[in-house]
PDB file of C-alpha atoms and ligand atoms in Angstrom:
ATOM      1  CA  MET P  22     -30.638 196.174   3.741  1.00 86.00           C
ATOM      2  CA  ASP P  23     -30.712 193.712   1.450  1.00 96.00           C
ATOM      3  CA  ILE P  24     -28.181 190.541   2.546  1.00 98.00           C
ATOM      4  CA  LEU P  25     -27.187 190.514  -1.793  1.00 98.00           C
ATOM      5  CA  GLU P  26     -26.472 194.179  -0.672  1.00 98.00           C
ATOM      6  CA  LEU P  27     -24.063 192.925   1.669  1.00 98.00           C
ATOM      7  CA  ASP P  28     -20.307 193.007  -0.001  1.00 98.00           C
ATOM      8  CA  VAL P  29     -19.576 189.804   0.640  1.00 98.00           C
ATOM      9  CA  LEU P  30     -22.868 188.480  -1.541  1.00 98.00           C
ATOM     10  CA  LYS P  31     -21.491 191.444  -3.883  1.00 98.00           C
ATOM     11  CA  GLY P  32     -17.916 189.654  -4.335  1.00 98.00           C
ATOM     12  CA  TYR P  33     -19.380 186.427  -4.365  1.00 99.00           C
ATOM     13  CA  VAL P  34     -21.900 186.722  -7.302  1.00 98.00           C
ATOM     14  CA  ARG P  35     -19.520 188.940  -9.279  1.00 98.00           C
ATOM     15  CA  LEU P  36     -16.730 185.799  -8.994  1.00 98.00           C
ATOM     16  CA  CYS P  37     -19.132 184.101 -10.565  1.00 98.00           C
ATOM     17  CA  ASN P  38     -20.322 186.037 -12.908  1.00 98.00           C
ATOM     18  CA  ASP P  39     -16.430 187.190 -13.517  1.00 98.00           C
ATOM     19  CA  GLY P  40     -15.952 183.092 -14.665  1.00 99.00           C
ATOM     20  CA  TRP P  41     -19.313 183.483 -17.179  1.00 99.00           C
ATOM     21  CA  GLU P  42     -17.565 186.069 -18.715  1.00 98.00           C
ATOM     22  CA  GLN P  43     -14.469 184.256 -19.008  1.00 98.00           C
ATOM     23  CA  GLY P  44     -16.310 181.488 -21.024  1.00 98.00           C
ATOM     24  CA  TRP P  45     -15.534 178.453 -18.395  1.00 99.00           C
ATOM     25  CA  HIS P  46     -18.603 177.379 -17.108  1.00 98.00           C
ATOM     26  CA  GLU P  47     -20.681 176.293 -20.145  1.00 98.00           C
ATOM     27  CA  ARG P  48     -24.246 174.914 -18.314  1.00 98.00           C
ATOM     28  CA  ASN P  49     -24.198 174.589 -14.693  1.00 98.00           C
ATOM     29  CA  GLY P  50     -20.255 173.595 -15.385  1.00 98.00           C
ATOM     30  CA  GLY P  51     -18.175 174.718 -12.866  1.00 98.00           C
ATOM     31  CA  ASN P  52     -18.933 175.777  -8.351  1.00 98.00           C
ATOM     32  CA  LEU P  53     -17.851 178.337  -6.140  1.00 99.00           C
ATOM     33  CA  THR P  54     -17.749 177.994  -2.211  1.00 99.00           C
ATOM     34  CA  TYR P  55     -16.534 180.433   0.594  1.00 99.00           C
ATOM     35  CA  ARG P  56     -16.536 180.219   3.942  1.00 99.00           C
ATOM     36  CA  MET P  57     -17.675 183.523   5.757  1.00 98.00           C
ATOM     37  CA  THR P  58     -16.810 184.957   8.624  1.00 98.00           C
ATOM     38  CA  ARG P  59     -18.559 185.861  11.849  1.00 98.00           C
ATOM     39  CA  ASP P  60     -18.992 188.852  11.332  1.00 98.00           C
ATOM     40  CA  GLU P  61     -20.628 187.550   7.840  1.00 98.00           C
ATOM     41  CA  VAL P  62     -22.634 185.340   9.768  1.00 98.00           C
ATOM     42  CA  SER P  63     -24.109 187.769  12.365  1.00 98.00           C
ATOM     43  CA  GLN P  64     -25.248 190.036   9.074  1.00 98.00           C
ATOM     44  CA  CYS P  65     -26.568 187.644   7.126  1.00 98.00           C
ATOM     45  CA  ARG P  66     -28.493 185.964  10.070  1.00 98.00           C
ATOM     46  CA  PRO P  67     -31.535 187.772  10.379  1.00 98.00           C
ATOM     47  CA  PHE P  68     -32.658 186.287   6.717  1.00 98.00           C
ATOM     48  CA  PHE P  69     -31.649 182.828   7.254  1.00 98.00           C
ATOM     49  CA  SER P  70     -34.497 180.253   7.416  1.00 97.00           C
ATOM     50  CA  GLU P  71     -35.300 176.319   9.680  1.00 92.00           C
ATOM     51  CA  LYS P  72     -37.089 174.683   6.799  1.00 90.00           C
ATOM     52  CA  GLY P  73     -33.439 172.894   5.342  1.00 95.00           C
ATOM     53  CA  THR P  74     -33.173 169.505   6.817  1.00 96.00           C
ATOM     54  CA  TRP P  75     -30.406 168.430   7.660  1.00 97.00           C
ATOM     55  CA  THR P  76     -27.963 165.749   4.949  1.00 97.00           C
ATOM     56  CA  SER P  77     -25.421 164.104   5.637  1.00 96.00           C
ATOM     57  CA  LEU P  78     -21.645 164.892   3.926  1.00 94.00           C
ATOM     58  CA  GLY P  79     -20.690 161.685   3.652  1.00 91.00           C
ATOM     59  CA  VAL P  80     -17.403 162.617   5.608  1.00 92.00           C
ATOM     60  CA  ALA P  81     -16.616 163.402   9.158  1.00 96.00           C
ATOM     61  CA  LEU P  82     -15.195 167.269   8.616  1.00 98.00           C
ATOM     62  CA  PRO P  83     -14.461 168.439  12.392  1.00 98.00           C
ATOM     63  CA  ASN P  84     -12.906 171.429  11.474  1.00 98.00           C
ATOM     64  CA  LEU P  85     -15.397 173.237   9.896  1.00 98.00           C
ATOM     65  CA  ALA P  86     -18.059 171.770  12.493  1.00 98.00           C
ATOM     66  CA  GLY P  87     -20.598 175.487  12.956  1.00 98.00           C
ATOM     67  CA  GLU P  88     -18.659 177.064   9.336  1.00 98.00           C
ATOM     68  CA  TYR P  89     -21.571 178.775   7.323  1.00 98.00           C
ATOM     69  CA  PHE P  90     -20.416 178.300   3.327  1.00 98.00           C
ATOM     70  CA  LEU P  91     -21.972 180.384   0.031  1.00 99.00           C
ATOM     71  CA  THR P  92     -22.126 177.516  -2.791  1.00 98.00           C
ATOM     72  CA  THR P  93     -23.334 177.699  -6.075  1.00 98.00           C
ATOM     73  CA  GLY P  94     -26.647 175.103  -6.470  1.00 98.00           C
ATOM     74  CA  THR P  95     -26.127 171.370  -8.073  1.00 98.00           C
ATOM     75  CA  GLY P  96     -27.601 172.308 -11.816  1.00 98.00           C
ATOM     76  CA  LYS P  97     -27.167 175.768 -11.671  1.00 98.00           C
ATOM     77  CA  PHE P  98     -26.081 177.877 -14.096  1.00 98.00           C
ATOM     78  CA  PHE P  99     -22.832 180.673 -13.631  1.00 98.00           C
ATOM     79  CA  ARG P 100     -25.002 182.475 -16.102  1.00 98.00           C
ATOM     80  CA  ASN P 101     -27.792 182.980 -13.845  1.00 98.00           C
ATOM     81  CA  VAL P 102     -26.092 183.847 -10.582  1.00 98.00           C
ATOM     82  CA  ILE P 103     -26.016 187.428 -10.973  1.00 98.00           C
ATOM     83  CA  LEU P 104     -29.921 187.792 -12.593  1.00 98.00           C
ATOM     84  CA  ALA P 105     -31.326 185.870  -9.619  1.00 98.00           C
ATOM     85  CA  PRO P 106     -28.646 185.293  -6.567  1.00 98.00           C
ATOM     86  CA  GLU P 107     -31.505 183.418  -4.416  1.00 98.00           C
ATOM     87  CA  GLN P 108     -32.130 180.505  -7.095  1.00 98.00           C
ATOM     88  CA  ASN P 109     -28.950 179.929  -7.978  1.00 98.00           C
ATOM     89  CA  ILE P 110     -26.560 180.246  -4.643  1.00 98.00           C
ATOM     90  CA  GLY P 111     -27.262 179.162  -0.998  1.00 98.00           C
ATOM     91  CA  ILE P 112     -25.936 179.222   2.384  1.00 98.00           C
ATOM     92  CA  ALA P 113     -25.344 175.668   4.194  1.00 98.00           C
ATOM     93  CA  GLU P 114     -24.827 175.400   7.561  1.00 98.00           C
ATOM     94  CA  ILE P 115     -22.221 172.381   8.899  1.00 98.00           C
ATOM     95  CA  ASP P 116     -23.344 170.891  11.870  1.00 98.00           C
ATOM     96  CA  LYS P 117     -21.456 170.562  15.628  1.00 98.00           C
ATOM     97  CA  ALA P 118     -20.299 167.537  14.254  1.00 98.00           C
ATOM     98  CA  GLY P 119     -19.046 168.398  10.876  1.00 98.00           C
ATOM     99  CA  GLU P 120     -20.788 165.406   9.302  1.00 97.00           C
ATOM    100  CA  SER P 121     -24.356 166.805   7.711  1.00 98.00           C
ATOM    101  CA  TYR P 122     -25.582 170.622   6.367  1.00 98.00           C
ATOM    102  CA  ARG P 123     -28.201 172.451   5.863  1.00 98.00           C
ATOM    103  CA  ILE P 124     -29.828 174.983   3.728  1.00 98.00           C
ATOM    104  CA  VAL P 125     -30.272 177.819   5.651  1.00 98.00           C
ATOM    105  CA  TRP P 126     -30.600 180.664   2.822  1.00 98.00           C
ATOM    106  CA  GLY P 127     -30.953 180.586  -0.869  1.00 98.00           C
ATOM    107  CA  LEU P 128     -31.599 177.731  -3.519  1.00 98.00           C
ATOM    108  CA  ASN P 129     -34.976 177.924  -4.153  1.00 95.00           C
ATOM    109  CA  CYS P 130     -36.110 178.852  -0.155  1.00 91.00           C
ATOM    110  CA  CYS P 131     -33.808 175.499   0.889  1.00 88.00           C
ATOM    111  CA  ALA P 132     -35.400 173.263  -1.459  1.00 93.00           C
ATOM    112  CA  ASP P 133     -32.813 172.626  -4.350  1.00 96.00           C
ATOM    113  CA  LEU P 134     -29.338 170.975  -3.035  1.00 97.00           C
ATOM    114  CA  PRO P 135     -25.779 173.109  -2.903  1.00 98.00           C
ATOM    115  CA  THR P 136     -22.968 171.468  -5.916  1.00 98.00           C
ATOM    116  CA  SER P 137     -22.576 168.417  -6.640  1.00 97.00           C
ATOM    117  CA  GLU P 138     -18.946 169.457  -5.898  1.00 96.00           C
ATOM    118  CA  PHE P 139     -20.154 169.944  -2.477  1.00 96.00           C
ATOM    119  CA  PRO P 140     -17.764 166.880  -0.743  1.00 92.00           C
ATOM    120  CA  SER P 141     -14.612 167.954  -2.217  1.00 92.00           C
ATOM    121  CA  HIS P 142     -14.989 171.494  -2.144  1.00 98.00           C
ATOM    122  CA  LEU P 143     -15.388 170.988   1.857  1.00 98.00           C
ATOM    123  CA  MET P 144     -13.174 168.342   2.294  1.00 98.00           C
ATOM    124  CA  ASN P 145     -11.126 171.100   0.363  1.00 98.00           C
ATOM    125  CA  HIS P 146     -12.176 173.772   3.080  1.00 98.00           C
ATOM    126  CA  SER P 147     -10.720 171.621   5.758  1.00 98.00           C
ATOM    127  CA  VAL P 148      -7.585 171.414   4.440  1.00 98.00           C
ATOM    128  CA  LYS P 149      -7.222 174.809   3.977  1.00 98.00           C
ATOM    129  CA  LYS P 150      -7.999 175.916   7.150  1.00 98.00           C
ATOM    130  CA  LYS P 151      -5.232 174.223   8.987  1.00 98.00           C
ATOM    131  CA  GLN P 152      -3.022 176.203   6.749  1.00 98.00           C
ATOM    132  CA  GLY P 153      -4.006 179.698   7.198  1.00 95.00           C
ATOM    133  CA  ASN P 154      -6.959 182.005   6.107  1.00 97.00           C
ATOM    134  CA  TYR P 155      -8.202 180.347   3.363  1.00 98.00           C
ATOM    135  CA  ARG P 156     -11.993 180.870   2.824  1.00 99.00           C
ATOM    136  CA  VAL P 157     -12.706 180.296  -1.159  1.00 99.00           C
ATOM    137  CA  ILE P 158     -12.623 177.322  -2.975  1.00 99.00           C
ATOM    138  CA  TYR P 159     -13.829 177.537  -6.813  1.00 99.00           C
ATOM    139  CA  HIS P 160     -13.674 175.388  -9.700  1.00 98.00           C
ATOM    140  CA  ALA P 161     -14.634 176.207 -13.090  1.00 99.00           C
ATOM    141  CA  HIS P 162     -14.607 174.424 -16.491  1.00 99.00           C
ATOM    142  CA  PRO P 163     -11.118 176.555 -18.487  1.00 99.00           C
ATOM    143  CA  GLN P 164     -10.856 175.049 -21.486  1.00 98.00           C
ATOM    144  CA  ASN P 165      -6.750 176.043 -22.216  1.00 98.00           C
ATOM    145  CA  VAL P 166      -6.057 173.859 -19.521  1.00 98.00           C
ATOM    146  CA  ILE P 167      -8.302 171.387 -20.250  1.00 99.00           C
ATOM    147  CA  ALA P 168      -6.846 171.164 -24.295  1.00 98.00           C
ATOM    148  CA  LEU P 169      -3.452 171.130 -22.795  1.00 98.00           C
ATOM    149  CA  SER P 170      -3.981 167.753 -20.262  1.00 98.00           C
ATOM    150  CA  PHE P 171      -4.898 166.230 -23.955  1.00 98.00           C
ATOM    151  CA  LEU P 172      -1.216 167.399 -24.583  1.00 98.00           C
ATOM    152  CA  LEU P 173       1.068 166.942 -22.056  1.00 98.00           C
ATOM    153  CA  PRO P 174       1.606 163.774 -19.633  1.00 98.00           C
ATOM    154  CA  LEU P 175      -0.818 164.410 -16.701  1.00 98.00           C
ATOM    155  CA  ASP P 176       1.819 164.653 -13.852  1.00 98.00           C
ATOM    156  CA  ALA P 177       2.765 168.067 -10.896  1.00 98.00           C
ATOM    157  CA  LYS P 178       6.418 168.656 -13.091  1.00 98.00           C
ATOM    158  CA  THR P 179       5.120 168.563 -15.673  1.00 98.00           C
ATOM    159  CA  PHE P 180       2.113 171.259 -16.041  1.00 98.00           C
ATOM    160  CA  THR P 181       3.790 173.085 -13.711  1.00 99.00           C
ATOM    161  CA  ARG P 182       6.755 174.150 -15.298  1.00 98.00           C
ATOM    162  CA  ALA P 183       4.930 174.856 -18.706  1.00 98.00           C
ATOM    163  CA  LEU P 184       3.151 176.885 -16.941  1.00 98.00           C
ATOM    164  CA  TRP P 185       5.946 179.094 -14.781  1.00 98.00           C
ATOM    165  CA  THR P 186       7.541 179.189 -18.364  1.00 98.00           C
ATOM    166  CA  THR P 187       5.361 180.655 -20.915  1.00 98.00           C
ATOM    167  CA  MET P 188       4.488 183.812 -18.477  1.00 98.00           C
ATOM    168  CA  THR P 189       6.713 185.998 -15.892  1.00 98.00           C
ATOM    169  CA  GLU P 190       3.901 185.943 -13.393  1.00 98.00           C
ATOM    170  CA  CYS P 191       2.929 182.441 -12.988  1.00 98.00           C
ATOM    171  CA  PRO P 192       5.698 181.197 -10.711  1.00 98.00           C
ATOM    172  CA  ILE P 193       5.158 184.326  -8.415  1.00 98.00           C
ATOM    173  CA  VAL P 194       1.288 184.114  -8.476  1.00 98.00           C
ATOM    174  CA  PHE P 195       1.663 180.075  -7.741  1.00 99.00           C
ATOM    175  CA  PRO P 196       4.888 179.495  -6.079  1.00 98.00           C
ATOM    176  CA  ARG P 197       4.623 175.696  -5.124  1.00 98.00           C
ATOM    177  CA  GLY P 198       3.259 174.748  -8.120  1.00 98.00           C
ATOM    178  CA  VAL P 199      -0.255 172.592  -9.931  1.00 99.00           C
ATOM    179  CA  GLY P 200      -1.410 169.368  -8.401  1.00 99.00           C
ATOM    180  CA  VAL P 201      -2.938 167.133 -11.518  1.00 99.00           C
ATOM    181  CA  LEU P 202      -5.218 165.035 -11.130  1.00 98.00           C
ATOM    182  CA  PRO P 203      -5.884 161.470 -13.479  1.00 98.00           C
ATOM    183  CA  TRP P 204      -9.299 161.190 -14.978  1.00 98.00           C
ATOM    184  CA  MET P 205     -11.545 160.629 -12.554  1.00 98.00           C
ATOM    185  CA  MET P 206     -15.475 160.376 -11.595  1.00 98.00           C
ATOM    186  CA  PRO P 207     -16.873 164.234 -10.853  1.00 97.00           C
ATOM    187  CA  GLY P 208     -18.742 164.620  -8.002  1.00 94.00           C
ATOM    188  CA  GLY P 209     -18.270 161.918  -5.735  1.00 89.00           C
ATOM    189  CA  VAL P 210     -15.954 161.414  -2.282  1.00 91.00           C
ATOM    190  CA  GLU P 211     -12.864 159.709  -4.467  1.00 95.00           C
ATOM    191  CA  ILE P 212     -12.486 162.418  -6.393  1.00 96.00           C
ATOM    192  CA  ALA P 213     -12.622 164.948  -3.291  1.00 96.00           C
ATOM    193  CA  ARG P 214     -10.148 162.889  -1.516  1.00 97.00           C
ATOM    194  CA  ALA P 215      -7.669 162.889  -3.941  1.00 98.00           C
ATOM    195  CA  THR P 216      -8.216 166.160  -4.876  1.00 98.00           C
ATOM    196  CA  SER P 217      -7.717 167.564  -1.168  1.00 98.00           C
ATOM    197  CA  ALA P 218      -4.720 165.505  -1.286  1.00 98.00           C
ATOM    198  CA  LEU P 219      -2.679 167.850  -3.772  1.00 98.00           C
ATOM    199  CA  MET P 220      -4.402 170.704  -1.639  1.00 98.00           C
ATOM    200  CA  GLU P 221      -1.770 169.736   1.077  1.00 98.00           C
ATOM    201  CA  ASP P 222       0.417 170.735  -0.975  1.00 98.00           C
ATOM    202  CA  TYR P 223      -1.225 173.320  -3.677  1.00 98.00           C
ATOM    203  CA  ASP P 224      -3.922 175.613  -4.615  1.00 98.00           C
ATOM    204  CA  ALA P 225      -4.128 174.306  -7.480  1.00 99.00           C
ATOM    205  CA  ALA P 226      -5.175 171.375  -8.720  1.00 98.00           C
ATOM    206  CA  VAL P 227      -6.230 169.916 -13.009  1.00 98.00           C
ATOM    207  CA  TRP P 228      -8.991 168.024 -13.129  1.00 98.00           C
ATOM    208  CA  ALA P 229      -7.901 166.193 -17.010  1.00 98.00           C
ATOM    209  CA  HIS P 230     -10.025 166.269 -19.526  1.00 98.00           C
ATOM    210  CA  HIS P 231     -12.220 168.300 -17.227  1.00 98.00           C
ATOM    211  CA  GLY P 232     -11.016 171.338 -15.088  1.00 98.00           C
ATOM    212  CA  ILE P 233      -9.786 173.141 -11.895  1.00 98.00           C
ATOM    213  CA  PHE P 234     -10.032 173.214  -8.396  1.00 98.00           C
ATOM    214  CA  CYS P 235      -8.416 176.542  -7.186  1.00 99.00           C
ATOM    215  CA  ALA P 236      -7.594 178.054  -3.533  1.00 99.00           C
ATOM    216  CA  GLY P 237      -7.004 181.576  -2.510  1.00 98.00           C
ATOM    217  CA  GLU P 238      -7.608 183.709   1.335  1.00 98.00           C
ATOM    218  CA  THR P 239     -10.295 186.370  -1.256  1.00 98.00           C
ATOM    219  CA  PHE P 240     -12.747 186.211  -4.172  1.00 99.00           C
ATOM    220  CA  ASP P 241      -9.834 188.349  -6.259  1.00 98.00           C
ATOM    221  CA  LEU P 242      -7.096 186.356  -4.991  1.00 98.00           C
ATOM    222  CA  THR P 243      -8.950 182.862  -5.932  1.00 99.00           C
ATOM    223  CA  PHE P 244     -10.131 184.909  -9.407  1.00 99.00           C
ATOM    224  CA  GLY P 245      -6.828 185.452  -9.853  1.00 99.00           C
ATOM    225  CA  LEU P 246      -5.263 182.265  -9.510  1.00 99.00           C
ATOM    226  CA  MET P 247      -7.303 180.603 -12.212  1.00 99.00           C
ATOM    227  CA  HIS P 248      -6.826 183.316 -14.625  1.00 99.00           C
ATOM    228  CA  THR P 249      -3.212 183.619 -14.058  1.00 99.00           C
ATOM    229  CA  ILE P 250      -3.116 179.873 -14.887  1.00 99.00           C
ATOM    230  CA  GLU P 251      -5.497 179.858 -17.175  1.00 99.00           C
ATOM    231  CA  LYS P 252      -3.769 182.744 -19.631  1.00 98.00           C
ATOM    232  CA  SER P 253      -0.507 181.385 -19.718  1.00 99.00           C
ATOM    233  CA  ALA P 254      -2.010 177.456 -20.825  1.00 99.00           C
ATOM    234  CA  GLN P 255      -3.550 179.306 -23.571  1.00 98.00           C
ATOM    235  CA  ILE P 256      -0.599 180.939 -24.471  1.00 98.00           C
ATOM    236  CA  ARG P 257       1.277 177.528 -24.222  1.00 98.00           C
ATOM    237  CA  MET P 258      -1.728 176.359 -26.633  1.00 98.00           C
ATOM    238  CA  LEU P 259      -0.868 179.359 -29.139  1.00 98.00           C
ATOM    239  CA  LEU P 260       2.558 178.138 -29.678  1.00 98.00           C
ATOM    240  CA  LEU P 261       1.646 174.554 -30.011  1.00 97.00           C
ATOM    241  CA  GLN P 262      -0.752 175.898 -32.502  1.00 98.00           C
ATOM    242  CA  SER P 263       1.822 178.007 -34.031  1.00 98.00           C
ATOM    243  CA  GLY P 264       3.600 174.486 -35.353  1.00 96.00           C
ATOM    244  CA  GLN P 265       7.005 177.095 -34.921  1.00 97.00           C
ATOM    245  CA  PRO P 266       9.705 175.789 -32.578  1.00 97.00           C
ATOM    246  CA  ILE P 267      10.537 177.404 -29.912  1.00 96.00           C
ATOM    247  CA  LEU P 268      13.533 179.812 -29.853  1.00 98.00           C
ATOM    248  CA  GLN P 269      13.436 180.598 -26.116  1.00 98.00           C
ATOM    249  CA  THR P 270      11.962 180.264 -22.744  1.00 98.00           C
ATOM    250  CA  ILE P 271      12.190 180.986 -19.291  1.00 98.00           C
ATOM    251  CA  THR P 272      15.276 179.273 -17.923  1.00 98.00           C
ATOM    252  CA  ASP P 273      15.556 177.552 -14.715  1.00 98.00           C
ATOM    253  CA  GLU P 274      17.961 180.273 -14.003  1.00 98.00           C
ATOM    254  CA  GLN P 275      15.939 183.026 -14.684  1.00 98.00           C
ATOM    255  CA  LEU P 276      13.308 181.519 -12.503  1.00 98.00           C
ATOM    256  CA  LEU P 277      15.682 181.463  -9.574  1.00 98.00           C
ATOM    257  CA  ALA P 278      16.414 184.526  -9.851  1.00 98.00           C
ATOM    258  CA  ILE P 279      12.630 185.877  -9.708  1.00 98.00           C
ATOM    259  CA  GLU P 280      12.452 183.713  -6.397  1.00 98.00           C
ATOM    260  CA  LYS P 281      15.525 186.137  -5.033  1.00 98.00           C
ATOM    261  CA  ASP P 282      13.802 189.357  -6.537  1.00 98.00           C
ATOM    262  CA  PHE P 283      10.239 188.566  -5.471  1.00 98.00           C
ATOM    263  CA  ARG P 284      11.657 186.983  -2.050  1.00 98.00           C
ATOM    264  CA  ILE P 285       8.829 183.948  -2.902  1.00 98.00           C
ATOM    265  CA  SER P 286       9.955 180.120  -2.047  1.00 98.00           C
ATOM    266  CA  LEU P 287       9.437 178.471  -5.323  1.00 98.00           C
ATOM    267  CA  ASN P 288       9.047 174.525  -5.370  1.00 98.00           C
ATOM    268  CA  HIS P 289      12.609 173.649  -5.608  1.00 98.00           C
ATOM    269  CA  ALA P 290      11.580 169.327  -6.352  1.00 98.00           C
ATOM    270  CA  PHE P 291      10.008 171.142  -9.899  1.00 98.00           C
ATOM    271  CA  LEU P 292      13.357 172.926 -10.717  1.00 98.00           C
ATOM    272  CA  ASN P 293      15.759 170.500 -13.364  1.00 97.00           C
TER     273      ASN P 293
HETATM  274  P1  LIG Q  24     -23.393 170.682  -9.831  1.00 52.38           P
HETATM  275  O1  LIG Q  24     -23.689 171.688 -11.164  1.00 52.38           O
HETATM  276  O2  LIG Q  24     -23.657 170.151  -9.574  1.00 52.38           O
HETATM  277  O3  LIG Q  24     -22.342 172.187  -9.379  1.00 52.38           O
HETATM  278  O4  LIG Q  24     -21.628 170.223 -11.344  1.00 52.38           O
HETATM  279  C1  LIG Q  24     -21.443 170.626 -12.048  1.00 52.38           C
HETATM  280  C2  LIG Q  24     -19.999 170.788 -13.036  1.00 52.38           C
HETATM  281  O5  LIG Q  24     -18.788 171.058 -13.222  1.00 52.38           O
HETATM  282  C3  LIG Q  24     -20.013 169.442 -11.604  1.00 52.38           C
HETATM  283  O6  LIG Q  24     -17.770 169.274 -12.123  1.00 52.38           O
HETATM  284 ZN1  LIG Q  25     -17.013 169.862 -13.225  1.00 52.38          ZN
END
């Protein structure tokens, strides 16, 4: 059996292609990592190579020691993942201290690097692993969320309310809300630390004028979260572009009624 026929690889490649088809991944925009289960690592191990060299992560993440991650490569295009997975994605092994990684499969026979946002991804994984069975961290550049980051004040309450009150499913899909970061330099440890701090409270963090990070348990849930946030942002942009006064919206009383009916736990800090 080819490694690419394993369900985990199929699910990973499918998400990359779905994101490309949504238009969220111009050029090399966006990146995806997945923390593999023990069974998935065992299934993939016959395909692993020892050729990759150990590289420092720049941070110590002891709770990720010995984990294996599927990752997109830096500079790689989501558009090409489905055509040539082994050139565009790879599997990274974390060392026993949680301080270094090496590529054991893919990325041009371990020659290429994981995404430049690997520190952000791994620091988010580290936070999310402590909270439950989270496995997926997904960064995309969805156009309407980016557009909203020019029009709304950059705070979590304003963004969350704009999204919650625009589409009824939003409070059900992300009851804790979304975090927001001001513009920061991508690819470094500083933005990684700021994003992982937001991941303590939220499953989604908006990067102003850049994109979003989403965390989830499965490919479906994580893609679905990204899709729901972006769709609500799109409707909000349609409303703003219409130039018409907004006559009615979803009220806080209705948000509370949704909370009761769907037995969710809304973040009341974001109610008025
Ligand atoms: P990479 O090509 O390194 O994954 O970077 C893309 C990106 O979106 C940076 O934020
Ligand atoms: Zn990006």
